[in-house]
Short mmCIF file of C-alpha atoms in Angstrom, two decimals:
data_model
loop_
_atom_site.label_atom_id
_atom_site.label_comp_id
_atom_site.label_asym_id
_atom_site.label_seq_id
_atom_site.Cartn_x
_atom_site.Cartn_y
_atom_site.Cartn_z
CA UNK A 19 60.91 23.87 3.42
CA UNK A 20 62.40 21.09 1.33
CA UNK A 21 62.93 17.88 3.24
CA UNK A 22 66.46 17.09 2.07
CA UNK A 23 67.54 14.86 4.96
CA UNK A 24 64.87 12.35 6.09
CA UNK A 25 61.22 11.68 7.02
CA UNK A 26 59.79 10.17 10.17
CA UNK A 27 56.35 8.54 10.02
CA UNK A 28 54.21 7.41 12.96
CA UNK A 29 50.62 6.29 13.56
CA UNK A 30 48.29 6.89 16.51
CA UNK A 31 44.72 7.14 17.73
CA UNK A 32 44.90 10.94 18.10
CA UNK A 33 46.42 13.59 15.83
CA UNK A 34 50.18 13.77 16.50
CA UNK A 35 50.29 10.65 18.66
CA UNK A 36 52.30 7.52 17.85
CA UNK A 37 50.70 5.04 20.25
CA UNK A 38 49.99 2.56 17.43
CA UNK A 39 53.31 2.69 15.53
CA UNK A 40 56.21 4.81 16.78
CA UNK A 41 58.06 7.17 14.46
CA UNK A 42 59.98 5.32 11.79
CA UNK A 43 62.73 7.01 9.78
CA UNK A 44 62.53 6.70 6.00
CA UNK A 45 64.60 8.22 3.15
CA UNK A 46 63.64 11.61 1.81
CA UNK A 47 63.07 10.06 -1.61
CA UNK A 48 60.16 8.01 -0.27
CA UNK A 49 56.65 9.49 -0.41
CA UNK A 50 54.63 6.68 1.19
CA UNK A 51 54.97 4.22 4.04
CA UNK A 52 52.97 1.10 4.81
CA UNK A 53 52.95 -0.87 8.01
CA UNK A 54 51.01 -4.00 8.92
CA UNK A 55 49.41 -3.81 12.37
CA UNK A 56 46.18 -5.25 13.84
CA UNK A 57 43.49 -2.56 13.71
CA UNK A 58 40.50 -2.25 16.01
CA UNK A 59 36.90 -2.04 14.73
CA UNK A 60 35.45 1.46 15.02
CA UNK A 61 38.73 3.23 15.87
CA UNK A 62 40.05 6.23 13.94
CA UNK A 63 43.73 6.25 13.07
CA UNK A 64 46.00 9.22 12.27
CA UNK A 65 49.33 9.47 10.48
CA UNK A 66 51.99 11.97 11.53
CA UNK A 67 54.92 12.83 9.23
CA UNK A 68 58.00 14.74 10.42
CA UNK A 69 60.40 16.29 7.94
CA UNK A 70 63.97 17.36 8.80
CA UNK A 71 66.30 19.19 6.44
CA UNK A 72 70.09 19.36 6.39
CA UNK A 73 70.24 22.34 8.74
CA UNK A 74 68.06 20.65 11.33
CA UNK A 75 64.83 22.55 10.74
CA UNK A 76 61.71 20.41 11.26
CA UNK A 77 58.05 20.45 10.28
CA UNK A 78 55.16 18.14 11.17
CA UNK A 79 52.07 17.28 9.14
CA UNK A 80 49.10 15.22 10.47
CA UNK A 81 46.41 13.45 8.43
CA UNK A 82 42.71 13.98 9.06
CA UNK A 83 42.34 10.34 10.08
CA UNK A 84 40.68 7.24 8.75
CA UNK A 85 38.04 5.13 10.52
CA UNK A 86 38.59 1.38 10.45
CA UNK A 87 35.34 -0.48 9.58
CA UNK A 88 35.32 -4.19 8.77
CA UNK A 89 31.57 -4.75 9.32
CA UNK A 90 28.72 -4.38 6.84
CA UNK A 91 25.75 -2.05 7.42
CA UNK A 92 22.79 -3.18 9.51
CA UNK A 93 19.24 -3.11 8.16
CA UNK A 94 16.47 -1.65 10.34
CA UNK A 95 13.55 -1.98 7.91
CA UNK A 96 12.38 -2.04 4.30
CA UNK A 97 8.68 -1.24 3.87
CA UNK A 98 6.88 -1.20 0.54
CA UNK A 99 3.22 -1.59 1.60
CA UNK A 100 0.89 -4.41 0.63
CA UNK A 101 -0.93 -2.98 -2.41
CA UNK A 102 -0.62 -0.07 -4.81
CA UNK A 103 -2.43 1.22 -7.90
CA UNK A 104 0.48 3.17 -9.41
CA UNK A 105 2.34 1.44 -12.24
CA UNK A 106 5.29 3.75 -12.95
CA UNK A 107 6.40 4.72 -9.44
CA UNK A 108 7.04 2.93 -6.16
CA UNK A 109 7.38 4.57 -2.76
CA UNK A 110 9.39 2.56 -0.26
CA UNK A 111 10.81 3.32 3.18
CA UNK A 112 14.21 1.85 3.99
CA UNK A 113 16.63 2.41 6.84
CA UNK A 114 20.16 1.09 7.28
CA UNK A 115 22.73 2.11 9.89
CA UNK A 116 26.50 1.88 10.11
CA UNK A 117 27.92 3.66 13.16
CA UNK A 118 31.52 3.36 11.97
CA UNK A 119 31.64 4.62 8.38
CA UNK A 120 28.04 5.59 7.68
CA UNK A 121 25.88 4.68 4.68
CA UNK A 122 27.42 5.89 1.44
CA UNK A 123 24.55 5.12 -0.92
CA UNK A 124 21.55 2.86 -1.53
CA UNK A 125 20.70 0.87 -4.66
CA UNK A 126 17.31 -0.65 -5.46
CA UNK A 127 16.22 -3.45 -7.77
CA UNK A 128 12.53 -4.15 -8.51
CA UNK A 129 11.75 -7.83 -9.14
CA UNK A 130 8.53 -9.48 -10.26
CA UNK A 131 7.45 -12.64 -8.44
CA UNK A 132 4.88 -13.32 -11.14
CA UNK A 133 7.33 -13.15 -14.05
CA UNK A 134 10.75 -13.98 -12.63
CA UNK A 135 12.68 -12.57 -15.59
CA UNK A 136 11.20 -9.10 -15.04
CA UNK A 137 13.80 -6.99 -13.19
CA UNK A 138 14.28 -3.21 -13.18
CA UNK A 139 17.18 -1.27 -11.72
CA UNK A 140 19.45 -0.46 -10.14
CA UNK A 141 18.09 2.88 -8.90
CA UNK A 142 20.53 4.87 -6.72
CA UNK A 143 19.82 7.05 -3.69
CA UNK A 144 21.91 8.95 -1.16
CA UNK A 145 22.75 7.02 1.98
CA UNK A 146 20.92 9.44 4.30
CA UNK A 147 17.59 9.06 2.47
CA UNK A 148 14.90 6.85 4.06
CA UNK A 149 11.92 7.71 1.84
CA UNK A 150 12.74 6.36 -1.62
CA UNK A 151 10.67 7.37 -4.65
CA UNK A 152 11.48 4.92 -7.45
CA UNK A 153 10.69 6.09 -10.98
CA UNK A 154 10.35 3.05 -13.23
CA UNK A 155 11.19 2.79 -16.91
CA UNK A 156 8.53 0.12 -17.60
CA UNK A 157 5.02 -0.08 -16.09
CA UNK A 158 4.12 -2.63 -13.45
CA UNK A 159 1.50 -5.21 -14.42
CA UNK A 160 -1.96 -5.31 -12.85
CA UNK A 161 -2.36 -8.32 -10.58
CA UNK A 162 1.39 -9.01 -10.37
CA UNK A 163 3.40 -9.11 -7.14
CA UNK A 164 6.77 -7.42 -6.77
CA UNK A 165 9.58 -7.25 -4.21
CA UNK A 166 12.31 -4.66 -3.72
CA UNK A 167 15.94 -5.59 -3.18
CA UNK A 168 17.56 -2.65 -1.37
CA UNK A 169 21.34 -2.67 -0.91
CA UNK A 170 23.21 -0.30 1.41
CA UNK A 171 26.93 0.35 0.89
CA UNK A 172 28.93 1.92 3.69
CA UNK A 173 31.87 4.32 3.56
CA UNK A 174 34.45 1.57 3.07
CA UNK A 175 32.52 -0.35 0.40
CA UNK A 176 30.92 -3.04 2.60
CA UNK A 177 27.36 -3.86 1.44
CA UNK A 178 24.21 -5.46 2.83
CA UNK A 179 21.01 -6.28 0.94
CA UNK A 180 17.48 -6.56 2.33
CA UNK A 181 14.38 -7.74 0.47
CA UNK A 182 10.90 -6.36 1.14
CA UNK A 183 7.93 -8.63 1.83
CA UNK A 184 6.39 -7.55 -1.48
CA UNK A 185 3.33 -5.74 -2.77
CA UNK A 186 0.61 -6.43 -5.34
CA UNK A 187 -0.52 -4.06 -8.08
CA UNK A 188 -4.23 -3.29 -8.40
CA UNK A 189 -5.37 -0.82 -11.06
CA UNK A 190 -9.06 -1.81 -11.14
CA UNK A 191 -12.04 -1.22 -8.88
CA UNK A 192 -14.09 -4.10 -7.42
CA UNK A 193 -16.56 -5.91 -9.69
CA UNK A 194 -20.08 -7.11 -8.82
CA UNK A 195 -21.60 -10.14 -10.49
CA UNK A 196 -25.02 -8.98 -9.35
CA UNK A 197 -26.70 -6.45 -7.08
CA UNK A 198 -30.36 -7.26 -6.39
CA UNK A 199 -33.28 -5.84 -4.44
CA UNK A 200 -34.28 -8.06 -1.54
CA UNK A 201 -32.45 -10.69 0.46
CA UNK A 202 -34.14 -13.81 -0.84
CA UNK A 203 -31.97 -16.94 -0.47
CA UNK A 204 -33.30 -17.99 -3.88
CA UNK A 205 -31.60 -14.94 -5.43
CA UNK A 206 -34.96 -13.57 -6.47
CA UNK A 207 -34.91 -9.94 -7.51
CA UNK A 208 -37.83 -8.21 -5.80
CA UNK A 209 -40.05 -5.89 -7.82
CA UNK A 210 -42.46 -4.76 -5.10
CA UNK A 211 -42.32 -4.13 -1.35
CA UNK A 212 -44.92 -3.17 1.21
CA UNK A 213 -42.58 -1.62 3.80
CA UNK A 214 -42.26 2.16 3.70
CA UNK A 215 -39.19 2.47 5.98
CA UNK A 216 -37.01 -0.51 5.06
CA UNK A 217 -35.29 -1.80 1.96
CA UNK A 218 -33.02 -4.83 1.58
CA UNK A 219 -30.28 -5.54 -0.91
CA UNK A 220 -28.12 -8.55 -1.80
CA UNK A 221 -24.85 -8.64 -3.72
CA UNK A 222 -22.06 -10.83 -5.03
CA UNK A 223 -18.83 -8.91 -5.72
CA UNK A 224 -15.09 -9.56 -5.88
CA UNK A 225 -11.66 -8.04 -6.36
CA UNK A 226 -8.91 -10.42 -7.43
CA UNK A 227 -6.02 -8.05 -6.79
CA UNK A 228 -6.73 -6.44 -3.38
CA UNK A 229 -9.39 -6.92 -0.70
CA UNK A 230 -12.61 -4.90 -0.52
CA UNK A 231 -12.29 -2.86 2.65
CA UNK A 232 -15.40 -0.67 2.69
CA UNK A 233 -19.08 -1.07 1.80
CA UNK A 234 -21.50 1.85 1.79
CA UNK A 235 -25.15 2.03 0.82
CA UNK A 236 -27.58 4.64 -0.46
CA UNK A 237 -31.16 4.81 -1.76
CA UNK A 238 -32.67 7.20 -4.30
CA UNK A 239 -35.97 7.72 -6.07
CA UNK A 240 -35.69 5.94 -9.40
CA UNK A 241 -37.62 8.57 -11.35
CA UNK A 242 -36.51 11.83 -9.73
CA UNK A 243 -33.01 10.73 -8.56
CA UNK A 244 -33.79 12.39 -5.23
CA UNK A 245 -31.81 10.85 -2.37
CA UNK A 246 -33.98 8.94 0.06
CA UNK A 247 -31.15 7.56 2.21
CA UNK A 248 -27.64 9.12 2.15
CA UNK A 249 -24.52 7.12 1.46
CA UNK A 250 -23.54 5.40 4.72
CA UNK A 251 -21.80 2.39 6.23
CA UNK A 252 -23.54 -0.33 8.21
CA UNK A 253 -22.60 -1.53 11.65
CA UNK A 254 -20.54 -4.71 11.72
CA UNK A 255 -18.41 -6.39 9.09
CA UNK A 256 -19.58 -7.38 5.60
CA UNK A 257 -18.34 -9.87 3.05
CA UNK A 258 -17.94 -9.64 -0.71
CA UNK A 259 -21.21 -11.55 -1.05
CA UNK A 260 -24.16 -11.11 1.27
CA UNK A 261 -27.28 -9.13 2.03
CA UNK A 262 -28.28 -6.24 4.27
CA UNK A 263 -31.38 -4.53 5.60
CA UNK A 264 -31.23 -0.75 5.19
CA UNK A 265 -33.02 1.01 8.04
CA UNK A 266 -31.02 4.24 8.39
CA UNK A 267 -28.92 2.99 11.33
CA UNK A 268 -31.06 5.07 13.70
CA UNK A 269 -29.60 8.26 12.22
CA UNK A 270 -32.02 8.60 9.33
CA UNK A 271 -35.67 7.61 9.08
CA UNK A 272 -36.43 6.92 5.42
CA UNK A 273 -39.97 7.23 4.17
CA UNK A 274 -40.56 5.40 0.93
CA UNK A 275 -43.76 6.69 -0.64
CA UNK A 276 -46.38 4.28 -1.95
CA UNK A 277 -46.47 4.16 -5.73
CA UNK A 278 -42.85 5.32 -6.09
CA UNK A 279 -39.91 3.19 -7.22
CA UNK A 280 -36.55 3.20 -5.44
CA UNK A 281 -33.09 1.89 -6.34
CA UNK A 282 -30.38 0.84 -3.87
CA UNK A 283 -26.73 1.71 -4.46
CA UNK A 284 -23.77 -0.18 -3.01
CA UNK A 285 -20.39 1.52 -3.06
CA UNK A 286 -17.28 -0.67 -2.77
CA UNK A 287 -13.75 0.53 -2.04
CA UNK A 288 -10.69 -1.72 -2.23
CA UNK A 289 -7.29 -1.59 -0.53
CA UNK A 290 -5.86 0.92 -3.05
CA UNK A 291 -8.90 3.22 -2.58
CA UNK A 292 -10.44 2.52 -5.98
CA UNK A 293 -14.21 2.93 -5.66
CA UNK A 294 -17.21 1.79 -7.71
CA UNK A 295 -20.97 2.25 -7.22
CA UNK A 296 -23.49 -0.35 -8.37
CA UNK A 297 -27.30 0.11 -8.44
CA UNK A 298 -30.21 -2.32 -8.28
CA UNK A 299 -32.93 -2.09 -10.93
CA UNK A 300 -35.40 -0.87 -8.31
CA UNK A 301 -38.54 -1.83 -6.38
CA UNK A 302 -41.98 -0.21 -6.25
CA UNK A 303 -43.68 0.48 -2.93
CA UNK A 304 -47.20 -0.95 -2.65
CA UNK A 305 -48.63 -0.88 0.89
CA UNK A 306 -52.35 -1.16 0.08
CA UNK A 307 -54.26 -4.44 -0.35
CA UNK A 308 -56.26 -5.19 -3.50
CA UNK A 309 -59.79 -3.71 -3.49
CA UNK A 310 -62.90 -5.45 -4.82
CA UNK A 311 -66.52 -4.35 -5.38
CA UNK A 312 -69.83 -5.71 -6.67
CA UNK A 313 -69.23 -9.31 -5.63
CA UNK A 314 -72.23 -11.35 -6.89
CA UNK A 315 -73.15 -14.98 -6.38
CA UNK A 316 -75.28 -16.98 -8.84
CA UNK A 317 -76.71 -20.50 -8.68
CA UNK A 318 -77.03 -22.72 -11.75
CA UNK A 319 -79.71 -25.41 -11.00
CA UNK A 320 -79.02 -27.29 -14.22
CA UNK A 321 -75.37 -27.93 -13.40
CA UNK A 322 -75.92 -27.71 -9.67
CA UNK A 323 -73.11 -25.10 -9.42
CA UNK A 324 -72.38 -21.76 -7.80
CA UNK A 325 -70.75 -18.91 -9.71
CA UNK A 326 -69.10 -15.81 -8.18
CA UNK A 327 -68.35 -12.60 -10.03
CA UNK A 328 -66.68 -9.34 -8.94
CA UNK A 329 -65.03 -6.14 -10.10
CA UNK A 330 -61.53 -4.95 -9.15
CA UNK A 331 -61.12 -1.27 -8.32
CA UNK A 332 -58.48 0.45 -10.41
#
């Protein structure tokens, strides 16, 4: 039906209702109508249009409604972890909510705190995504710290940005300046021990990018590589430099054979799960005292002296 007489336009909070603006008559040559009224946050509004032709026939059309939203989204969290070893990808969790118009999309910028001019992005994601996998165009630098600026834009174009607390990049395993047999405070590297069930080890290690979270120890025969004490953790906390007595923790009873040499291994794992194993140069077990034979004593009356002689068993 051609509307050759007039239109009537009204606005309401339900389809077909005119409780916001009553029907207003406009010419049939007009195809739009604007009215200024105070709108309420979170309410959906509908337009109803009546058309009447010259013979009095009428038709009504109703819009599908529009939700009025004058507030920006609300951030729940942005989590990027504390450390990572990957240099071309970042995994971040982010959640924003907007009960009125929803989250249309997310955009992410990656910023370096070490080199302030280094910025990558924006990277775009759907608004209903909370696990964001960011694929970078340039690699992240080892030892540098980065933050993520995540912006959520709602259905009416209002935006809110949230910045993560940042993460550091670590692509290298821990480093040890030394690993020595024994626990001498003078940093003496032992070569021999008399104990057949205990070994001690001292170390000085570091990791500049992320903390060392786990220390494990093992012992093997230096010549045969046979394991004498499996890889295991010790009770209590350890520091990046220190010493420890390896007894088997009550679970294993090592038996280091006299005459054999043994090396101690210390395995270090940092916050990004990079692991390295360092070994001492080894100690030899000697649990027997020296043995002598044929000790003889002689007297020299000219010099008025005593002289002792002996032989060492080999």
